[in-house]
Each structure stands twice: as structure tokens, then as C-alpha cells.
């Protein structure tokens, strides 16, 4: 029986280590977005709510809970494992509610977000870099 418990312990450690690595990669992508100012602000009236900042925040949360899960699995600490389990259950339930929310209230939300998104695409598509790339592609240079 102890061999099965040991195998499960290390499988849980590896699973949580993957979550920690996923959190690290999301933080790295967020930092890249912030440094290169990619996608800018999500909402014009909240300038600090950029895509990069949101990715950094979510990546840090995933990274912290991945680390807590790794420590709980290695040390066999029930409190840490219960904390990670409750967090993951909460995330699963909230993702289901978000899906239902978008399914039932998708039309009003789409009309609310359509204008800012069209504005962002109009700015991106009118940039000189995009037009020169489009011109080179249509000329057959690419």
C-alpha cells in the first residue's frame, strides 16, 4: 500500500509542478506584453487594466497555488492540499458559471463590447506597419 501512496504523492507533485510552470509562463507572457505595450488597455476608462497586467495577476495566482500544491504534496500537509483543492473547485465552478452567463447573456454583452473592440482593430489596422506589410504581401514581395 505504501508504494501506491508514494506514487500518488509524486504524481500529485508533478501535476502541481506543471501548474506552477504554467503560472510562470503566463507571468512571462504578461511581462512581455507590458514591456512591448501589446494590446494596450482593455478598457479606456481604466488605464492600468492592460492585458499584460491581467496576465501577470492571473499567472501569479496560478503560480502561488501551484507552489502550495507542490509543498502540500511533498510534505503531505492536509491543510495545504485542502486549500489547493478548494481553490481548484472554486475555479471549476466559477468557469461553469461564466460559461452559462455568456451563453444566456451573450447578446447584450456582445453589443456592449463590440464598439471598443472595433475601435481597437481600427487603430491596429490603420498603423503604418500593417499597411506596409499588406502592401508588400499584395505586391508579392513576401
PDB file of N, CA and C in Angstrom, residues 57-114:
ATOM      1  N   UNK A  57      -1.251  39.096 -13.164  1.00  0.00           N
ATOM      2  CA  UNK A  57      -2.044  38.805 -11.969  1.00  0.00           C
ATOM      3  C   UNK A  57      -2.499  37.353 -11.948  1.00  0.00           C
ATOM      4  N   UNK A  58      -3.104  36.890 -13.044  1.00  0.00           N
ATOM      5  CA  UNK A  58      -3.582  35.506 -13.091  1.00  0.00           C
ATOM      6  C   UNK A  58      -2.422  34.511 -13.023  1.00  0.00           C
ATOM      7  N   UNK A  59      -1.321  34.840 -13.669  1.00  0.00           N
ATOM      8  CA  UNK A  59      -0.158  33.961 -13.617  1.00  0.00           C
ATOM      9  C   UNK A  59       0.401  33.833 -12.217  1.00  0.00           C
ATOM     10  N   UNK A  60       0.435  34.946 -11.481  1.00  0.00           N
ATOM     11  CA  UNK A  60       0.925  34.891 -10.092  1.00  0.00           C
ATOM     12  C   UNK A  60       0.008  34.052  -9.215  1.00  0.00           C
ATOM     13  N   UNK A  61      -1.298  34.185  -9.401  1.00  0.00           N
ATOM     14  CA  UNK A  61      -2.243  33.387  -8.608  1.00  0.00           C
ATOM     15  C   UNK A  61      -2.065  31.903  -8.909  1.00  0.00           C
ATOM     16  N   UNK A  62      -1.958  31.548 -10.180  1.00  0.00           N
ATOM     17  CA  UNK A  62      -1.761  30.145 -10.558  1.00  0.00           C
ATOM     18  C   UNK A  62      -0.423  29.637 -10.028  1.00  0.00           C
ATOM     19  N   UNK A  63       0.596  30.480 -10.098  1.00  0.00           N
ATOM     20  CA  UNK A  63       1.921  30.093  -9.629  1.00  0.00           C
ATOM     21  C   UNK A  63       1.927  29.850  -8.118  1.00  0.00           C
ATOM     22  N   UNK A  64       1.262  30.715  -7.362  1.00  0.00           N
ATOM     23  CA  UNK A  64       1.215  30.560  -5.904  1.00  0.00           C
ATOM     24  C   UNK A  64       0.488  29.277  -5.524  1.00  0.00           C
ATOM     25  N   UNK A  65      -0.658  29.018  -6.159  1.00  0.00           N
ATOM     26  CA  UNK A  65      -1.395  27.808  -5.804  1.00  0.00           C
ATOM     27  C   UNK A  65      -0.699  26.549  -6.312  1.00  0.00           C
ATOM     28  N   UNK A  66       0.048  26.644  -7.392  1.00  0.00           N
ATOM     29  CA  UNK A  66       0.863  25.513  -7.818  1.00  0.00           C
ATOM     30  C   UNK A  66       1.961  25.210  -6.815  1.00  0.00           C
ATOM     31  N   UNK A  67       2.576  26.263  -6.285  1.00  0.00           N
ATOM     32  CA  UNK A  67       3.618  26.082  -5.268  1.00  0.00           C
ATOM     33  C   UNK A  67       3.035  25.507  -3.983  1.00  0.00           C
ATOM     34  N   UNK A  68       1.868  26.014  -3.577  1.00  0.00           N
ATOM     35  CA  UNK A  68       1.217  25.481  -2.372  1.00  0.00           C
ATOM     36  C   UNK A  68       0.884  24.008  -2.568  1.00  0.00           C
ATOM     37  N   UNK A  69       0.418  23.647  -3.758  1.00  0.00           N
ATOM     38  CA  UNK A  69       0.124  22.243  -4.042  1.00  0.00           C
ATOM     39  C   UNK A  69       1.366  21.373  -4.022  1.00  0.00           C
ATOM     40  N   UNK A  70       2.467  21.884  -4.572  1.00  0.00           N
ATOM     41  CA  UNK A  70       3.731  21.127  -4.542  1.00  0.00           C
ATOM     42  C   UNK A  70       4.193  20.892  -3.111  1.00  0.00           C
ATOM     43  N   UNK A  71       4.138  21.940  -2.304  1.00  0.00           N
ATOM     44  CA  UNK A  71       4.566  21.798  -0.909  1.00  0.00           C
ATOM     45  C   UNK A  71       3.638  20.862  -0.144  1.00  0.00           C
ATOM     46  N   UNK A  72       2.345  20.959  -0.407  1.00  0.00           N
ATOM     47  CA  UNK A  72       1.402  20.076   0.269  1.00  0.00           C
ATOM     48  C   UNK A  72       1.593  18.622  -0.120  1.00  0.00           C
ATOM     49  N   UNK A  73       1.929  18.384  -1.385  1.00  0.00           N
ATOM     50  CA  UNK A  73       2.124  17.006  -1.836  1.00  0.00           C
ATOM     51  C   UNK A  73       3.412  16.414  -1.276  1.00  0.00           C
ATOM     52  N   UNK A  74       4.482  17.174  -1.289  1.00  0.00           N
ATOM     53  CA  UNK A  74       5.764  16.652  -0.804  1.00  0.00           C
ATOM     54  C   UNK A  74       5.747  16.467   0.713  1.00  0.00           C
ATOM     55  N   UNK A  75       5.225  17.457   1.428  1.00  0.00           N
ATOM     56  CA  UNK A  75       5.214  17.392   2.892  1.00  0.00           C
ATOM     57  C   UNK A  75       4.016  16.610   3.436  1.00  0.00           C
ATOM     58  N   UNK A  76       3.093  16.209   2.542  1.00  0.00           N
ATOM     59  CA  UNK A  76       1.858  15.516   2.913  1.00  0.00           C
ATOM     60  C   UNK A  76       1.080  16.317   3.951  1.00  0.00           C
ATOM     61  N   UNK A  77       0.968  17.613   3.693  1.00  0.00           N
ATOM     62  CA  UNK A  77       0.268  18.528   4.583  1.00  0.00           C
ATOM     63  C   UNK A  77      -1.186  18.626   4.139  1.00  0.00           C
ATOM     64  N   UNK A  78      -2.094  18.204   4.992  1.00  0.00           N
ATOM     65  CA  UNK A  78      -3.511  18.178   4.635  1.00  0.00           C
ATOM     66  C   UNK A  78      -4.080  19.577   4.461  1.00  0.00           C
ATOM     67  N   UNK A  79      -3.605  20.525   5.247  1.00  0.00           N
ATOM     68  CA  UNK A  79      -4.111  21.892   5.153  1.00  0.00           C
ATOM     69  C   UNK A  79      -3.785  22.507   3.788  1.00  0.00           C
ATOM     70  N   UNK A  80      -2.551  22.348   3.346  1.00  0.00           N
ATOM     71  CA  UNK A  80      -2.162  22.894   2.043  1.00  0.00           C
ATOM     72  C   UNK A  80      -2.907  22.201   0.908  1.00  0.00           C
ATOM     73  N   UNK A  81      -3.037  20.886   0.992  1.00  0.00           N
ATOM     74  CA  UNK A  81      -3.749  20.154  -0.055  1.00  0.00           C
ATOM     75  C   UNK A  81      -5.227  20.521  -0.082  1.00  0.00           C
ATOM     76  N   UNK A  82      -5.823  20.744   1.087  1.00  0.00           N
ATOM     77  CA  UNK A  82      -7.226  21.154   1.143  1.00  0.00           C
ATOM     78  C   UNK A  82      -7.400  22.553   0.562  1.00  0.00           C
ATOM     79  N   UNK A  83      -6.450  23.440   0.844  1.00  0.00           N
ATOM     80  CA  UNK A  83      -6.502  24.794   0.290  1.00  0.00           C
ATOM     81  C   UNK A  83      -6.458  24.763  -1.234  1.00  0.00           C
ATOM     82  N   UNK A  84      -5.561  23.983  -1.788  1.00  0.00           N
ATOM     83  CA  UNK A  84      -5.449  23.878  -3.246  1.00  0.00           C
ATOM     84  C   UNK A  84      -6.695  23.226  -3.829  1.00  0.00           C
ATOM     85  N   UNK A  85      -7.215  22.232  -3.149  1.00  0.00           N
ATOM     86  CA  UNK A  85      -8.419  21.552  -3.627  1.00  0.00           C
ATOM     87  C   UNK A  85      -9.614  22.501  -3.650  1.00  0.00           C
ATOM     88  N   UNK A  86      -9.774  23.297  -2.607  1.00  0.00           N
ATOM     89  CA  UNK A  86     -10.880  24.261  -2.562  1.00  0.00           C
ATOM     90  C   UNK A  86     -10.707  25.311  -3.653  1.00  0.00           C
ATOM     91  N   UNK A  87      -9.485  25.790  -3.855  1.00  0.00           N
ATOM     92  CA  UNK A  87      -9.222  26.775  -4.906  1.00  0.00           C
ATOM     93  C   UNK A  87      -9.571  26.217  -6.284  1.00  0.00           C
ATOM     94  N   UNK A  88      -9.149  24.991  -6.558  1.00  0.00           N
ATOM     95  CA  UNK A  88      -9.423  24.405  -7.877  1.00  0.00           C
ATOM     96  C   UNK A  88     -10.909  24.134  -8.063  1.00  0.00           C
ATOM     97  N   UNK A  89     -11.580  23.721  -7.006  1.00  0.00           N
ATOM     98  CA  UNK A  89     -13.026  23.510  -7.089  1.00  0.00           C
ATOM     99  C   UNK A  89     -13.735  24.828  -7.357  1.00  0.00           C
ATOM    100  N   UNK A  90     -13.304  25.891  -6.677  1.00  0.00           N
ATOM    101  CA  UNK A  90     -13.882  27.212  -6.900  1.00  0.00           C
ATOM    102  C   UNK A  90     -13.660  27.666  -8.337  1.00  0.00           C
ATOM    103  N   UNK A  91     -12.469  27.465  -8.872  1.00  0.00           N
ATOM    104  CA  UNK A  91     -12.185  27.868 -10.251  1.00  0.00           C
ATOM    105  C   UNK A  91     -13.020  27.071 -11.250  1.00  0.00           C
ATOM    106  N   UNK A  92     -13.213  25.785 -10.989  1.00  0.00           N
ATOM    107  CA  UNK A  92     -14.027  24.954 -11.874  1.00  0.00           C
ATOM    108  C   UNK A  92     -15.481  25.414 -11.862  1.00  0.00           C
ATOM    109  N   UNK A  93     -16.023  25.656 -10.680  1.00  0.00           N
ATOM    110  CA  UNK A  93     -17.420  26.090 -10.577  1.00  0.00           C
ATOM    111  C   UNK A  93     -17.598  27.472 -11.189  1.00  0.00           C
ATOM    112  N   UNK A  94     -16.662  28.386 -10.933  1.00  0.00           N
ATOM    113  CA  UNK A  94     -16.790  29.730 -11.498  1.00  0.00           C
ATOM    114  C   UNK A  94     -16.657  29.714 -13.020  1.00  0.00           C
ATOM    115  N   UNK A  95     -15.839  28.825 -13.566  1.00  0.00           N
ATOM    116  CA  UNK A  95     -15.748  28.749 -15.029  1.00  0.00           C
ATOM    117  C   UNK A  95     -17.049  28.220 -15.620  1.00  0.00           C
ATOM    118  N   UNK A  96     -17.707  27.312 -14.927  1.00  0.00           N
ATOM    119  CA  UNK A  96     -19.012  26.847 -15.399  1.00  0.00           C
ATOM    120  C   UNK A  96     -20.035  27.977 -15.369  1.00  0.00           C
ATOM    121  N   UNK A  97     -20.038  28.771 -14.300  1.00  0.00           N
ATOM    122  CA  UNK A  97     -20.968  29.895 -14.220  1.00  0.00           C
ATOM    123  C   UNK A  97     -20.667  30.955 -15.276  1.00  0.00           C
ATOM    124  N   UNK A  98     -19.393  31.189 -15.559  1.00  0.00           N
ATOM    125  CA  UNK A  98     -19.056  32.144 -16.616  1.00  0.00           C
ATOM    126  C   UNK A  98     -19.552  31.657 -17.967  1.00  0.00           C
ATOM    127  N   UNK A  99     -19.429  30.358 -18.209  1.00  0.00           N
ATOM    128  CA  UNK A  99     -19.932  29.802 -19.463  1.00  0.00           C
ATOM    129  C   UNK A  99     -21.435  29.950 -19.584  1.00  0.00           C
ATOM    130  N   UNK A 100     -22.154  29.674 -18.500  1.00  0.00           N
ATOM    131  CA  UNK A 100     -23.612  29.840 -18.528  1.00  0.00           C
ATOM    132  C   UNK A 100     -23.985  31.306 -18.684  1.00  0.00           C
ATOM    133  N   UNK A 101     -23.252  32.193 -18.026  1.00  0.00           N
ATOM    134  CA  UNK A 101     -23.511  33.624 -18.130  1.00  0.00           C
ATOM    135  C   UNK A 101     -23.344  34.094 -19.571  1.00  0.00           C
ATOM    136  N   UNK A 102     -22.268  33.678 -20.207  1.00  0.00           N
ATOM    137  CA  UNK A 102     -22.038  34.082 -21.594  1.00  0.00           C
ATOM    138  C   UNK A 102     -23.045  33.454 -22.539  1.00  0.00           C
ATOM    139  N   UNK A 103     -23.500  32.243 -22.225  1.00  0.00           N
ATOM    140  CA  UNK A 103     -24.481  31.590 -23.084  1.00  0.00           C
ATOM    141  C   UNK A 103     -25.820  32.312 -23.020  1.00  0.00           C
ATOM    142  N   UNK A 104     -26.260  32.672 -21.822  1.00  0.00           N
ATOM    143  CA  UNK A 104     -27.580  33.275 -21.676  1.00  0.00           C
ATOM    144  C   UNK A 104     -27.577  34.782 -21.874  1.00  0.00           C
ATOM    145  N   UNK A 105     -26.489  35.453 -21.568  1.00  0.00           N
ATOM    146  CA  UNK A 105     -26.428  36.908 -21.693  1.00  0.00           C
ATOM    147  C   UNK A 105     -25.399  37.343 -22.726  1.00  0.00           C
ATOM    148  N   UNK A 106     -25.168  36.519 -23.722  1.00  0.00           N
ATOM    149  CA  UNK A 106     -24.154  36.822 -24.723  1.00  0.00           C
ATOM    150  C   UNK A 106     -24.497  37.999 -25.604  1.00  0.00           C
ATOM    151  N   UNK A 107     -25.764  38.155 -25.986  1.00  0.00           N
ATOM    152  CA  UNK A 107     -26.149  39.235 -26.897  1.00  0.00           C
ATOM    153  C   UNK A 107     -25.946  40.618 -26.293  1.00  0.00           C
ATOM    154  N   UNK A 108     -26.432  40.891 -25.067  1.00  0.00           N
ATOM    155  CA  UNK A 108     -26.170  42.227 -24.502  1.00  0.00           C
ATOM    156  C   UNK A 108     -24.683  42.497 -24.281  1.00  0.00           C
ATOM    157  N   UNK A 109     -23.959  41.477 -23.883  1.00  0.00           N
ATOM    158  CA  UNK A 109     -22.528  41.641 -23.660  1.00  0.00           C
ATOM    159  C   UNK A 109     -21.802  41.901 -24.979  1.00  0.00           C
ATOM    160  N   UNK A 110     -22.231  41.240 -26.034  1.00  0.00           N
ATOM    161  CA  UNK A 110     -21.606  41.441 -27.339  1.00  0.00           C
ATOM    162  C   UNK A 110     -21.825  42.869 -27.824  1.00  0.00           C
ATOM    163  N   UNK A 111     -23.040  43.387 -27.665  1.00  0.00           N
ATOM    164  CA  UNK A 111     -23.297  44.757 -28.106  1.00  0.00           C
ATOM    165  C   UNK A 111     -22.546  45.770 -27.252  1.00  0.00           C
ATOM    166  N   UNK A 112     -22.305  45.439 -25.975  1.00  0.00           N
ATOM    167  CA  UNK A 112     -21.566  46.339 -25.095  1.00  0.00           C
ATOM    168  C   UNK A 112     -20.086  46.399 -25.469  1.00  0.00           C
ATOM    169  N   UNK A 113     -19.506  45.267 -25.851  1.00  0.00           N
ATOM    170  CA  UNK A 113     -18.076  45.201 -26.145  1.00  0.00           C
ATOM    171  C   UNK A 113     -17.731  45.430 -27.613  1.00  0.00           C
ATOM    172  N   UNK A 114     -18.716  45.426 -28.483  1.00  0.00           N
ATOM    173  CA  UNK A 114     -18.445  45.489 -29.912  1.00  0.00           C
ATOM    174  C   UNK A 114     -17.791  46.810 -30.321  1.00  0.00           C
TER     175      UNK A 114
END
